[in-house]
Amino acid sequence: LLSMAFAALIYFGFLVWSGWEDFVGNLQKFPTYLLLPVLGLSLVNYFIRYLKFDIYLRLLGYEVKRWLGFRIFLAGLAGTVTPGKLGEVLKSFLLERDCNAPIAKTAPIVVAERFTDLTALILLTLIGLKDIKGDWTPVVGGIGLVTAMFIIVSWRSLCNGIIDWLKKRDGFLSKVGEKLDEAYSSTKVMLAPSQLLIPSLISVLSWSCECLGFGLVLWGFGVKITIARATFIYCFATLAGALAMLPGGLGATEAIMIGFLAKSGVAETEATAATLIIRACTLWFAVLVGGLSLATLSPKDQK
C-alpha cells in the first residue's frame, strides 16, 4: 500500500511535468485494442517464469502439483512492488502453509530468480550496445552484482565458516545460523554452474515478452524505433531500477525510459504516456494478478 501511494505521487509528478492536457491527448490517440496483446505477453511472461520456479522446486526435492505451484507463483507477484522484488518471498510462506516446505529451504528461490533475471537483463541490454550511447553504470553494476553473488555462493569455505560460527553462538544467533545453513544448502544447489544455463535462458525468453510488449506500445503511438532499441531501453531502465533498490524501481525506471525515448526523438508527452502504459501492463498488472491469486488461495489447496 505504501508503494502504491509512492507510485501515485511519482506518476502525478510525471503528469505535471509532461503537461496533463497533452498527456491525455496522447493517451486518447493510443489504440486500446493493443492493450490485449500487451497484457497477453505479460501473462505469457508469468507462465514462462513459473517454469523456472517449478524447476527450482524440483531441484530442491519438492514435487508440488503444477496447478497449485502456478497459483502460488502468481500469488508471489503481489510482492513485486518491493525493493529487489524481495516481497516475492511470500511464495515461501505459501509453500510452507500448503505444501509443508520449510521457508528457509525455499526462500533462496527468490535469490536464484533475481540472479538469473539480472543475467537476462544484462544480456538483453547488450543488444543495443552499438545503437545507444549513454551511462553504462547500471550494466556494469549488474555484472558486478551477479559476479559477486556467484563468487560468494561458490566460496563454500567462507559461507560454511560464517554459518558454523553463528551456530556456535547462543540464543538468537544460533537460530540464525541454523536457518542460514538450510538456506545456503538450497542456494548452492540452484546457483551451481551446471544449473544456471536453462533458468537463465528462460529468463531471457520471459523478459523478451515484456520487451515485445513495450515495442507494441511504442508502435501504437507511431514511434518508429527498432525492436533492438526498444529492448535496450526497457531492459536498461528495469536494470537501473532494480539496482536502485526502489520498490518496483518506481521513479528511476520510468525516468530512464522517458529520457531514452526523448533522446530517440520521441516527444516527451508521448514518451511519458508510453512509459506509464507499459508500466501499467507489466508492473501493476503483475500486482493485480498476484493479488487475485493470493485472495483465492486456500489452506485447503494441499499438495
PDB file of C-alpha atoms in Angstrom:
ATOM      1  CA  LEU A   1       0.000   0.000   0.000  1.00  0.00           C
ATOM      2  CA  LEU A   2       2.873   2.351   0.782  1.00  0.00           C
ATOM      3  CA  SER A   3       4.417   1.507  -2.590  1.00  0.00           C
ATOM      4  CA  MET A   4       1.133   2.296  -4.328  1.00  0.00           C
ATOM      5  CA  ALA A   5       0.918   5.648  -2.557  1.00  0.00           C
ATOM      6  CA  PHE A   6       4.525   6.372  -3.518  1.00  0.00           C
ATOM      7  CA  ALA A   7       3.749   5.389  -7.131  1.00  0.00           C
ATOM      8  CA  ALA A   8       0.741   7.724  -7.215  1.00  0.00           C
ATOM      9  CA  LEU A   9       2.960  10.639  -6.184  1.00  0.00           C
ATOM     10  CA  ILE A  10       5.639   9.699  -8.714  1.00  0.00           C
ATOM     11  CA  TYR A  11       3.155   9.391 -11.575  1.00  0.00           C
ATOM     12  CA  PHE A  12       1.399  12.603 -10.617  1.00  0.00           C
ATOM     13  CA  GLY A  13       4.774  14.324 -10.807  1.00  0.00           C
ATOM     14  CA  PHE A  14       5.405  12.912 -14.296  1.00  0.00           C
ATOM     15  CA  LEU A  15       1.967  14.071 -15.467  1.00  0.00           C
ATOM     16  CA  VAL A  16       2.507  17.595 -14.135  1.00  0.00           C
ATOM     17  CA  TRP A  17       5.966  17.720 -15.713  1.00  0.00           C
ATOM     18  CA  SER A  18       4.796  16.499 -19.141  1.00  0.00           C
ATOM     19  CA  GLY A  19       1.590  18.551 -19.179  1.00  0.00           C
ATOM     20  CA  TRP A  20      -1.721  16.987 -18.180  1.00  0.00           C
ATOM     21  CA  GLU A  21      -3.708  18.087 -21.257  1.00  0.00           C
ATOM     22  CA  ASP A  22      -1.007  16.943 -23.689  1.00  0.00           C
ATOM     23  CA  PHE A  23      -0.713  13.647 -21.833  1.00  0.00           C
ATOM     24  CA  VAL A  24      -4.461  12.981 -22.046  1.00  0.00           C
ATOM     25  CA  GLY A  25      -4.456  13.966 -25.722  1.00  0.00           C
ATOM     26  CA  ASN A  26      -1.686  11.473 -26.497  1.00  0.00           C
ATOM     27  CA  LEU A  27      -3.367   8.795 -24.413  1.00  0.00           C
ATOM     28  CA  GLN A  28      -6.552   9.160 -26.458  1.00  0.00           C
ATOM     29  CA  LYS A  29      -4.572   8.527 -29.640  1.00  0.00           C
ATOM     30  CA  PHE A  30      -3.402   5.129 -28.382  1.00  0.00           C
ATOM     31  CA  PRO A  31      -5.361   2.238 -29.967  1.00  0.00           C
ATOM     32  CA  THR A  32      -6.912   0.454 -26.981  1.00  0.00           C
ATOM     33  CA  TYR A  33      -7.104  -2.870 -28.840  1.00  0.00           C
ATOM     34  CA  LEU A  34      -3.314  -3.130 -28.449  1.00  0.00           C
ATOM     35  CA  LEU A  35      -3.724  -3.467 -24.691  1.00  0.00           C
ATOM     36  CA  LEU A  36      -4.958  -7.033 -25.164  1.00  0.00           C
ATOM     37  CA  PRO A  37      -1.787  -8.397 -26.832  1.00  0.00           C
ATOM     38  CA  VAL A  38       0.425  -6.380 -24.469  1.00  0.00           C
ATOM     39  CA  LEU A  39      -1.337  -7.840 -21.429  1.00  0.00           C
ATOM     40  CA  GLY A  40      -1.273 -11.244 -23.129  1.00  0.00           C
ATOM     41  CA  LEU A  41       2.503 -11.013 -23.462  1.00  0.00           C
ATOM     42  CA  SER A  42       2.705 -10.209 -19.750  1.00  0.00           C
ATOM     43  CA  LEU A  43       0.690 -13.355 -18.980  1.00  0.00           C
ATOM     44  CA  VAL A  44       2.989 -15.406 -21.217  1.00  0.00           C
ATOM     45  CA  ASN A  45       5.900 -13.903 -19.288  1.00  0.00           C
ATOM     46  CA  TYR A  46       4.393 -15.088 -15.983  1.00  0.00           C
ATOM     47  CA  PHE A  47       3.854 -18.592 -17.313  1.00  0.00           C
ATOM     48  CA  ILE A  48       7.429 -18.831 -18.604  1.00  0.00           C
ATOM     49  CA  ARG A  49       8.786 -17.558 -15.283  1.00  0.00           C
ATOM     50  CA  TYR A  50       6.687 -20.161 -13.478  1.00  0.00           C
ATOM     51  CA  LEU A  51       8.557 -22.862 -15.414  1.00  0.00           C
ATOM     52  CA  LYS A  52      11.755 -21.618 -13.782  1.00  0.00           C
ATOM     53  CA  PHE A  53      10.067 -21.604 -10.368  1.00  0.00           C
ATOM     54  CA  ASP A  54       8.950 -25.208 -10.943  1.00  0.00           C
ATOM     55  CA  ILE A  55      12.476 -26.241 -11.969  1.00  0.00           C
ATOM     56  CA  TYR A  56      13.875 -24.798  -8.737  1.00  0.00           C
ATOM     57  CA  LEU A  57      11.231 -26.531  -6.599  1.00  0.00           C
ATOM     58  CA  ARG A  58      12.085 -29.884  -8.158  1.00  0.00           C
ATOM     59  CA  LEU A  59      15.815 -29.249  -7.795  1.00  0.00           C
ATOM     60  CA  LEU A  60      15.180 -28.842  -4.072  1.00  0.00           C
ATOM     61  CA  GLY A  61      13.151 -32.052  -3.995  1.00  0.00           C
ATOM     62  CA  TYR A  62       9.621 -30.629  -3.707  1.00  0.00           C
ATOM     63  CA  GLU A  63       7.046 -32.212  -6.029  1.00  0.00           C
ATOM     64  CA  VAL A  64       4.335 -29.555  -5.857  1.00  0.00           C
ATOM     65  CA  LYS A  65       1.262 -30.067  -8.023  1.00  0.00           C
ATOM     66  CA  ARG A  66       1.744 -27.812 -11.008  1.00  0.00           C
ATOM     67  CA  TRP A  67      -1.636 -26.066 -10.794  1.00  0.00           C
ATOM     68  CA  LEU A  68      -1.092 -25.292  -7.111  1.00  0.00           C
ATOM     69  CA  GLY A  69       2.517 -24.311  -7.778  1.00  0.00           C
ATOM     70  CA  PHE A  70       1.427 -21.981 -10.575  1.00  0.00           C
ATOM     71  CA  ARG A  71      -1.141 -20.285  -8.330  1.00  0.00           C
ATOM     72  CA  ILE A  72       1.448 -19.887  -5.560  1.00  0.00           C
ATOM     73  CA  PHE A  73       3.880 -18.402  -8.077  1.00  0.00           C
ATOM     74  CA  LEU A  74       1.250 -15.934  -9.276  1.00  0.00           C
ATOM     75  CA  ALA A  75       0.401 -15.009  -5.676  1.00  0.00           C
ATOM     76  CA  GLY A  76       4.046 -14.088  -5.183  1.00  0.00           C
ATOM     77  CA  LEU A  77       3.640 -11.389  -7.836  1.00  0.00           C
ATOM     78  CA  ALA A  78       1.701  -9.410  -5.234  1.00  0.00           C
ATOM     79  CA  GLY A  79       5.124  -8.703  -3.708  1.00  0.00           C
ATOM     80  CA  THR A  80       6.549  -7.306  -6.963  1.00  0.00           C
ATOM     81  CA  VAL A  81       6.436  -3.686  -5.769  1.00  0.00           C
ATOM     82  CA  THR A  82       9.150  -4.165  -3.133  1.00  0.00           C
ATOM     83  CA  PRO A  83      12.902  -3.431  -3.234  1.00  0.00           C
ATOM     84  CA  GLY A  84      14.506  -6.098  -5.417  1.00  0.00           C
ATOM     85  CA  LYS A  85      11.124  -7.888  -5.534  1.00  0.00           C
ATOM     86  CA  LEU A  86      12.076  -9.465  -2.201  1.00  0.00           C
ATOM     87  CA  GLY A  87       8.394  -9.406  -1.271  1.00  0.00           C
ATOM     88  CA  GLU A  88       8.042 -12.434  -3.532  1.00  0.00           C
ATOM     89  CA  VAL A  89       9.342 -14.471  -0.579  1.00  0.00           C
ATOM     90  CA  LEU A  90       5.596 -14.611   0.128  1.00  0.00           C
ATOM     91  CA  LYS A  91       5.723 -17.705  -2.105  1.00  0.00           C
ATOM     92  CA  SER A  92       7.800 -19.466   0.538  1.00  0.00           C
ATOM     93  CA  PHE A  93       5.213 -18.735   3.230  1.00  0.00           C
ATOM     94  CA  LEU A  94       2.519 -20.233   0.993  1.00  0.00           C
ATOM     95  CA  LEU A  95       4.684 -23.254   0.174  1.00  0.00           C
ATOM     96  CA  GLU A  96       5.169 -23.913   3.883  1.00  0.00           C
ATOM     97  CA  ARG A  97       1.471 -23.445   4.625  1.00  0.00           C
ATOM     98  CA  ASP A  98       0.137 -25.534   1.754  1.00  0.00           C
ATOM     99  CA  CYS A  99       2.976 -27.956   0.953  1.00  0.00           C
ATOM    100  CA  ASN A 100       4.931 -28.283   4.230  1.00  0.00           C
ATOM    101  CA  ALA A 101       8.075 -26.916   2.565  1.00  0.00           C
ATOM    102  CA  PRO A 102      10.247 -25.022   5.111  1.00  0.00           C
ATOM    103  CA  ILE A 103      10.576 -21.305   4.386  1.00  0.00           C
ATOM    104  CA  ALA A 104      14.340 -21.393   4.956  1.00  0.00           C
ATOM    105  CA  LYS A 105      14.659 -24.031   2.226  1.00  0.00           C
ATOM    106  CA  THR A 106      12.550 -22.317  -0.435  1.00  0.00           C
ATOM    107  CA  ALA A 107      13.217 -18.598   0.233  1.00  0.00           C
ATOM    108  CA  PRO A 108      16.542 -18.811  -1.692  1.00  0.00           C
ATOM    109  CA  ILE A 109      14.454 -19.482  -4.817  1.00  0.00           C
ATOM    110  CA  VAL A 110      13.798 -15.724  -4.901  1.00  0.00           C
ATOM    111  CA  VAL A 111      17.566 -15.096  -4.805  1.00  0.00           C
ATOM    112  CA  ALA A 112      18.114 -17.537  -7.685  1.00  0.00           C
ATOM    113  CA  GLU A 113      15.269 -15.916  -9.649  1.00  0.00           C
ATOM    114  CA  ARG A 114      16.766 -12.447  -9.208  1.00  0.00           C
ATOM    115  CA  PHE A 115      20.226 -13.766 -10.150  1.00  0.00           C
ATOM    116  CA  THR A 116      19.009 -15.237 -13.452  1.00  0.00           C
ATOM    117  CA  ASP A 117      16.779 -12.188 -14.090  1.00  0.00           C
ATOM    118  CA  LEU A 118      19.773  -9.869 -13.731  1.00  0.00           C
ATOM    119  CA  THR A 119      21.763 -12.093 -16.076  1.00  0.00           C
ATOM    120  CA  ALA A 120      18.961 -11.975 -18.653  1.00  0.00           C
ATOM    121  CA  LEU A 121      18.565  -8.189 -18.370  1.00  0.00           C
ATOM    122  CA  ILE A 122      22.298  -7.703 -18.916  1.00  0.00           C
ATOM    123  CA  LEU A 123      22.290  -9.969 -21.989  1.00  0.00           C
ATOM    124  CA  LEU A 124      19.237  -8.245 -23.492  1.00  0.00           C
ATOM    125  CA  THR A 125      20.668  -4.800 -22.739  1.00  0.00           C
ATOM    126  CA  LEU A 126      23.769  -5.660 -24.726  1.00  0.00           C
ATOM    127  CA  ILE A 127      21.547  -5.976 -27.813  1.00  0.00           C
ATOM    128  CA  GLY A 128      21.538  -2.183 -28.104  1.00  0.00           C
ATOM    129  CA  LEU A 129      25.219  -1.754 -27.343  1.00  0.00           C
ATOM    130  CA  LYS A 130      26.048  -0.325 -30.782  1.00  0.00           C
ATOM    131  CA  ASP A 131      22.824   1.652 -31.078  1.00  0.00           C
ATOM    132  CA  ILE A 132      22.772   3.637 -27.845  1.00  0.00           C
ATOM    133  CA  LYS A 133      25.278   5.952 -26.240  1.00  0.00           C
ATOM    134  CA  GLY A 134      24.877   6.642 -22.544  1.00  0.00           C
ATOM    135  CA  ASP A 135      25.880   5.907 -18.993  1.00  0.00           C
ATOM    136  CA  TRP A 136      26.649   2.212 -18.615  1.00  0.00           C
ATOM    137  CA  THR A 137      26.837   2.293 -14.807  1.00  0.00           C
ATOM    138  CA  PRO A 138      23.694   0.106 -14.342  1.00  0.00           C
ATOM    139  CA  VAL A 139      25.072  -2.529 -16.723  1.00  0.00           C
ATOM    140  CA  VAL A 140      28.476  -2.550 -15.035  1.00  0.00           C
ATOM    141  CA  GLY A 141      26.761  -2.595 -11.637  1.00  0.00           C
ATOM    142  CA  GLY A 142      24.556  -5.509 -12.707  1.00  0.00           C
ATOM    143  CA  ILE A 143      27.535  -7.513 -13.952  1.00  0.00           C
ATOM    144  CA  GLY A 144      29.364  -6.737 -10.695  1.00  0.00           C
ATOM    145  CA  LEU A 145      26.386  -7.811  -8.573  1.00  0.00           C
ATOM    146  CA  VAL A 146      25.869 -11.068 -10.480  1.00  0.00           C
ATOM    147  CA  THR A 147      29.592 -11.835 -10.257  1.00  0.00           C
ATOM    148  CA  ALA A 148      29.710 -11.043  -6.528  1.00  0.00           C
ATOM    149  CA  MET A 149      26.670 -13.233  -5.806  1.00  0.00           C
ATOM    150  CA  PHE A 150      28.202 -16.109  -7.758  1.00  0.00           C
ATOM    151  CA  ILE A 151      31.590 -15.786  -6.004  1.00  0.00           C
ATOM    152  CA  ILE A 152      30.016 -15.635  -2.540  1.00  0.00           C
ATOM    153  CA  VAL A 153      27.819 -18.676  -3.136  1.00  0.00           C
ATOM    154  CA  SER A 154      30.717 -20.601  -4.690  1.00  0.00           C
ATOM    155  CA  TRP A 155      33.108 -19.745  -1.831  1.00  0.00           C
ATOM    156  CA  ARG A 156      31.864 -22.584   0.338  1.00  0.00           C
ATOM    157  CA  SER A 157      34.630 -22.427   2.945  1.00  0.00           C
ATOM    158  CA  LEU A 158      33.752 -18.771   3.664  1.00  0.00           C
ATOM    159  CA  CYS A 159      29.996 -19.378   3.808  1.00  0.00           C
ATOM    160  CA  ASN A 160      30.305 -22.532   5.897  1.00  0.00           C
ATOM    161  CA  GLY A 161      32.747 -20.794   8.241  1.00  0.00           C
ATOM    162  CA  ILE A 162      30.344 -17.909   8.891  1.00  0.00           C
ATOM    163  CA  ILE A 163      27.405 -20.287   9.348  1.00  0.00           C
ATOM    164  CA  ASP A 164      29.353 -22.540  11.740  1.00  0.00           C
ATOM    165  CA  TRP A 165      30.436 -19.515  13.785  1.00  0.00           C
ATOM    166  CA  LEU A 166      26.828 -18.365  14.106  1.00  0.00           C
ATOM    167  CA  LYS A 167      25.583 -21.833  15.032  1.00  0.00           C
ATOM    168  CA  LYS A 168      28.069 -21.981  17.911  1.00  0.00           C
ATOM    169  CA  ARG A 169      26.744 -18.750  19.415  1.00  0.00           C
ATOM    170  CA  ASP A 170      23.972 -18.676  21.973  1.00  0.00           C
ATOM    171  CA  GLY A 171      20.320 -17.784  21.543  1.00  0.00           C
ATOM    172  CA  PHE A 172      19.195 -15.789  18.523  1.00  0.00           C
ATOM    173  CA  LEU A 173      22.477 -16.007  16.573  1.00  0.00           C
ATOM    174  CA  SER A 174      22.433 -19.780  16.832  1.00  0.00           C
ATOM    175  CA  LYS A 175      18.939 -19.917  15.346  1.00  0.00           C
ATOM    176  CA  VAL A 176      20.010 -17.551  12.565  1.00  0.00           C
ATOM    177  CA  GLY A 177      22.949 -19.841  11.799  1.00  0.00           C
ATOM    178  CA  GLU A 178      20.670 -22.871  11.550  1.00  0.00           C
ATOM    179  CA  LYS A 179      18.305 -21.088   9.163  1.00  0.00           C
ATOM    180  CA  LEU A 180      21.219 -19.800   7.067  1.00  0.00           C
ATOM    181  CA  ASP A 181      22.572 -23.347   6.894  1.00  0.00           C
ATOM    182  CA  GLU A 182      19.273 -24.523   5.397  1.00  0.00           C
ATOM    183  CA  ALA A 183      19.114 -21.543   3.044  1.00  0.00           C
ATOM    184  CA  TYR A 184      22.704 -21.964   1.847  1.00  0.00           C
ATOM    185  CA  SER A 185      22.205 -25.646   1.090  1.00  0.00           C
ATOM    186  CA  SER A 186      19.359 -24.651  -1.258  1.00  0.00           C
ATOM    187  CA  THR A 187      21.182 -21.669  -2.772  1.00  0.00           C
ATOM    188  CA  LYS A 188      24.325 -23.581  -3.713  1.00  0.00           C
ATOM    189  CA  VAL A 189      22.192 -26.227  -5.460  1.00  0.00           C
ATOM    190  CA  MET A 190      20.275 -23.696  -7.569  1.00  0.00           C
ATOM    191  CA  LEU A 191      23.263 -21.483  -8.398  1.00  0.00           C
ATOM    192  CA  ALA A 192      25.624 -24.341  -9.242  1.00  0.00           C
ATOM    193  CA  PRO A 193      27.225 -23.660 -12.665  1.00  0.00           C
ATOM    194  CA  SER A 194      25.538 -26.749 -14.138  1.00  0.00           C
ATOM    195  CA  GLN A 195      22.104 -25.377 -13.167  1.00  0.00           C
ATOM    196  CA  LEU A 196      22.437 -21.825 -14.483  1.00  0.00           C
ATOM    197  CA  LEU A 197      22.034 -22.192 -18.248  1.00  0.00           C
ATOM    198  CA  ILE A 198      18.394 -23.278 -18.604  1.00  0.00           C
ATOM    199  CA  PRO A 199      16.945 -20.892 -15.941  1.00  0.00           C
ATOM    200  CA  SER A 200      18.922 -18.005 -17.475  1.00  0.00           C
ATOM    201  CA  LEU A 201      17.605 -18.825 -20.962  1.00  0.00           C
ATOM    202  CA  ILE A 202      14.082 -18.998 -19.532  1.00  0.00           C
ATOM    203  CA  SER A 203      14.629 -15.546 -18.030  1.00  0.00           C
ATOM    204  CA  VAL A 204      15.810 -14.173 -21.387  1.00  0.00           C
ATOM    205  CA  LEU A 205      12.664 -15.549 -23.044  1.00  0.00           C
ATOM    206  CA  SER A 206      10.334 -14.208 -20.341  1.00  0.00           C
ATOM    207  CA  TRP A 207      11.840 -10.708 -20.344  1.00  0.00           C
ATOM    208  CA  SER A 208      11.746 -10.691 -24.156  1.00  0.00           C
ATOM    209  CA  CYS A 209       7.943 -10.903 -23.919  1.00  0.00           C
ATOM    210  CA  GLU A 210       7.816  -7.649 -21.940  1.00  0.00           C
ATOM    211  CA  CYS A 211      10.261  -6.020 -24.363  1.00  0.00           C
ATOM    212  CA  LEU A 212       7.989  -7.014 -27.229  1.00  0.00           C
ATOM    213  CA  GLY A 213       5.032  -5.573 -25.305  1.00  0.00           C
ATOM    214  CA  PHE A 214       6.949  -2.304 -24.936  1.00  0.00           C
ATOM    215  CA  GLY A 215       7.594  -2.334 -28.676  1.00  0.00           C
ATOM    216  CA  LEU A 216       3.856  -2.756 -29.334  1.00  0.00           C
ATOM    217  CA  VAL A 217       3.036   0.194 -27.072  1.00  0.00           C
ATOM    218  CA  LEU A 218       5.540   2.376 -28.928  1.00  0.00           C
ATOM    219  CA  TRP A 219       4.161   1.182 -32.257  1.00  0.00           C
ATOM    220  CA  GLY A 220       0.676   2.170 -31.057  1.00  0.00           C
ATOM    221  CA  PHE A 221       1.938   5.730 -30.609  1.00  0.00           C
ATOM    222  CA  GLY A 222       3.507   5.683 -34.060  1.00  0.00           C
ATOM    223  CA  VAL A 223       7.029   5.711 -32.646  1.00  0.00           C
ATOM    224  CA  LYS A 224       9.484   4.364 -35.200  1.00  0.00           C
ATOM    225  CA  ILE A 225      12.389   2.757 -33.375  1.00  0.00           C
ATOM    226  CA  THR A 226      13.863  -0.700 -33.819  1.00  0.00           C
ATOM    227  CA  ILE A 227      12.901  -3.575 -31.549  1.00  0.00           C
ATOM    228  CA  ALA A 228      16.581  -3.752 -30.541  1.00  0.00           C
ATOM    229  CA  ARG A 229      16.471  -0.154 -29.298  1.00  0.00           C
ATOM    230  CA  ALA A 230      13.129  -0.757 -27.528  1.00  0.00           C
ATOM    231  CA  THR A 231      14.618  -3.855 -25.861  1.00  0.00           C
ATOM    232  CA  PHE A 232      17.661  -1.880 -24.750  1.00  0.00           C
ATOM    233  CA  ILE A 233      15.592   0.960 -23.291  1.00  0.00           C
ATOM    234  CA  TYR A 234      13.222  -1.362 -21.429  1.00  0.00           C
ATOM    235  CA  CYS A 235      15.911  -3.651 -20.012  1.00  0.00           C
ATOM    236  CA  PHE A 236      18.371  -0.867 -19.202  1.00  0.00           C
ATOM    237  CA  ALA A 237      15.683   1.072 -17.312  1.00  0.00           C
ATOM    238  CA  THR A 238      14.498  -2.059 -15.485  1.00  0.00           C
ATOM    239  CA  LEU A 239      18.068  -2.971 -14.547  1.00  0.00           C
ATOM    240  CA  ALA A 240      18.758   0.531 -13.234  1.00  0.00           C
ATOM    241  CA  GLY A 241      15.533   0.499 -11.215  1.00  0.00           C
ATOM    242  CA  ALA A 242      16.420  -2.883  -9.712  1.00  0.00           C
ATOM    243  CA  LEU A 243      19.917  -1.750  -8.709  1.00  0.00           C
ATOM    244  CA  ALA A 244      18.447   1.395  -7.128  1.00  0.00           C
ATOM    245  CA  MET A 245      16.581  -0.977  -4.742  1.00  0.00           C
ATOM    246  CA  LEU A 246      13.436   1.134  -5.032  1.00  0.00           C
ATOM    247  CA  PRO A 247      10.059  -0.637  -4.734  1.00  0.00           C
ATOM    248  CA  GLY A 248       9.491  -1.954  -8.242  1.00  0.00           C
ATOM    249  CA  GLY A 249      12.113   0.526  -9.454  1.00  0.00           C
ATOM    250  CA  LEU A 250       9.472   3.251  -9.079  1.00  0.00           C
ATOM    251  CA  GLY A 251      10.597   6.625 -10.346  1.00  0.00           C
ATOM    252  CA  ALA A 252      14.017   5.549 -11.588  1.00  0.00           C
ATOM    253  CA  THR A 253      12.764   3.076 -14.197  1.00  0.00           C
ATOM    254  CA  GLU A 254      10.146   5.487 -15.555  1.00  0.00           C
ATOM    255  CA  ALA A 255      12.536   8.453 -15.675  1.00  0.00           C
ATOM    256  CA  ILE A 256      15.171   6.478 -17.585  1.00  0.00           C
ATOM    257  CA  MET A 257      12.611   5.111 -20.064  1.00  0.00           C
ATOM    258  CA  ILE A 258      11.264   8.603 -20.747  1.00  0.00           C
ATOM    259  CA  GLY A 259      14.796  10.017 -21.020  1.00  0.00           C
ATOM    260  CA  PHE A 260      15.973   7.446 -23.567  1.00  0.00           C
ATOM    261  CA  LEU A 261      12.764   7.748 -25.595  1.00  0.00           C
ATOM    262  CA  ALA A 262      13.230  11.526 -25.674  1.00  0.00           C
ATOM    263  CA  LYS A 263      16.825  11.010 -26.879  1.00  0.00           C
ATOM    264  CA  SER A 264      15.421   8.767 -29.605  1.00  0.00           C
ATOM    265  CA  GLY A 265      13.315  11.621 -30.920  1.00  0.00           C
ATOM    266  CA  VAL A 266      10.030  10.830 -29.156  1.00  0.00           C
ATOM    267  CA  ALA A 267       8.048  13.807 -27.836  1.00  0.00           C
ATOM    268  CA  GLU A 268       8.160  13.996 -24.028  1.00  0.00           C
ATOM    269  CA  THR A 269       4.380  13.705 -23.657  1.00  0.00           C
ATOM    270  CA  GLU A 270       4.295  10.616 -25.899  1.00  0.00           C
ATOM    271  CA  ALA A 271       7.296   9.148 -24.079  1.00  0.00           C
ATOM    272  CA  THR A 272       5.541   9.670 -20.728  1.00  0.00           C
ATOM    273  CA  ALA A 273       2.291   8.141 -21.974  1.00  0.00           C
ATOM    274  CA  ALA A 274       4.063   5.111 -23.483  1.00  0.00           C
ATOM    275  CA  THR A 275       6.099   4.583 -20.306  1.00  0.00           C
ATOM    276  CA  LEU A 276       3.119   4.734 -17.965  1.00  0.00           C
ATOM    277  CA  ILE A 277       1.100   2.373 -20.178  1.00  0.00           C
ATOM    278  CA  ILE A 278       3.831  -0.281 -20.306  1.00  0.00           C
ATOM    279  CA  ARG A 279       4.373   0.014 -16.561  1.00  0.00           C
ATOM    280  CA  ALA A 280       0.642  -0.440 -16.013  1.00  0.00           C
ATOM    281  CA  CYS A 281       0.653  -3.519 -18.267  1.00  0.00           C
ATOM    282  CA  THR A 282       3.709  -5.095 -16.625  1.00  0.00           C
ATOM    283  CA  LEU A 283       4.438  -3.953 -13.061  1.00  0.00           C
ATOM    284  CA  TRP A 284       0.908  -3.085 -11.929  1.00  0.00           C
ATOM    285  CA  PHE A 285      -0.765  -5.868 -13.899  1.00  0.00           C
ATOM    286  CA  ALA A 286       1.566  -8.287 -12.078  1.00  0.00           C
ATOM    287  CA  VAL A 287       0.472  -6.856  -8.715  1.00  0.00           C
ATOM    288  CA  LEU A 288      -3.191  -7.219  -9.745  1.00  0.00           C
ATOM    289  CA  VAL A 289      -2.756 -10.828 -10.914  1.00  0.00           C
ATOM    290  CA  GLY A 290      -0.789 -11.633  -7.754  1.00  0.00           C
ATOM    291  CA  GLY A 291      -3.426 -10.096  -5.506  1.00  0.00           C
ATOM    292  CA  LEU A 292      -6.236 -12.031  -7.201  1.00  0.00           C
ATOM    293  CA  SER A 293      -4.329 -15.313  -6.950  1.00  0.00           C
ATOM    294  CA  LEU A 294      -3.466 -14.663  -3.311  1.00  0.00           C
ATOM    295  CA  ALA A 295      -7.097 -13.877  -2.491  1.00  0.00           C
ATOM    296  CA  THR A 296      -8.281 -17.183  -3.999  1.00  0.00           C
ATOM    297  CA  LEU A 297      -5.620 -19.450  -2.478  1.00  0.00           C
ATOM    298  CA  SER A 298      -6.936 -21.506   0.403  1.00  0.00           C
ATOM    299  CA  PRO A 299      -5.082 -23.573   3.025  1.00  0.00           C
ATOM    300  CA  LYS A 300      -7.308 -26.426   1.821  1.00  0.00           C
ATOM    301  CA  ASP A 301      -5.408 -26.478  -1.503  1.00  0.00           C
ATOM    302  CA  GLN A 302      -2.995 -29.041  -0.164  1.00  0.00           C
ATOM    303  CA  LYS A 303      -0.309 -30.924  -2.069  1.00  0.00           C
TER     304      LYS A 303
END
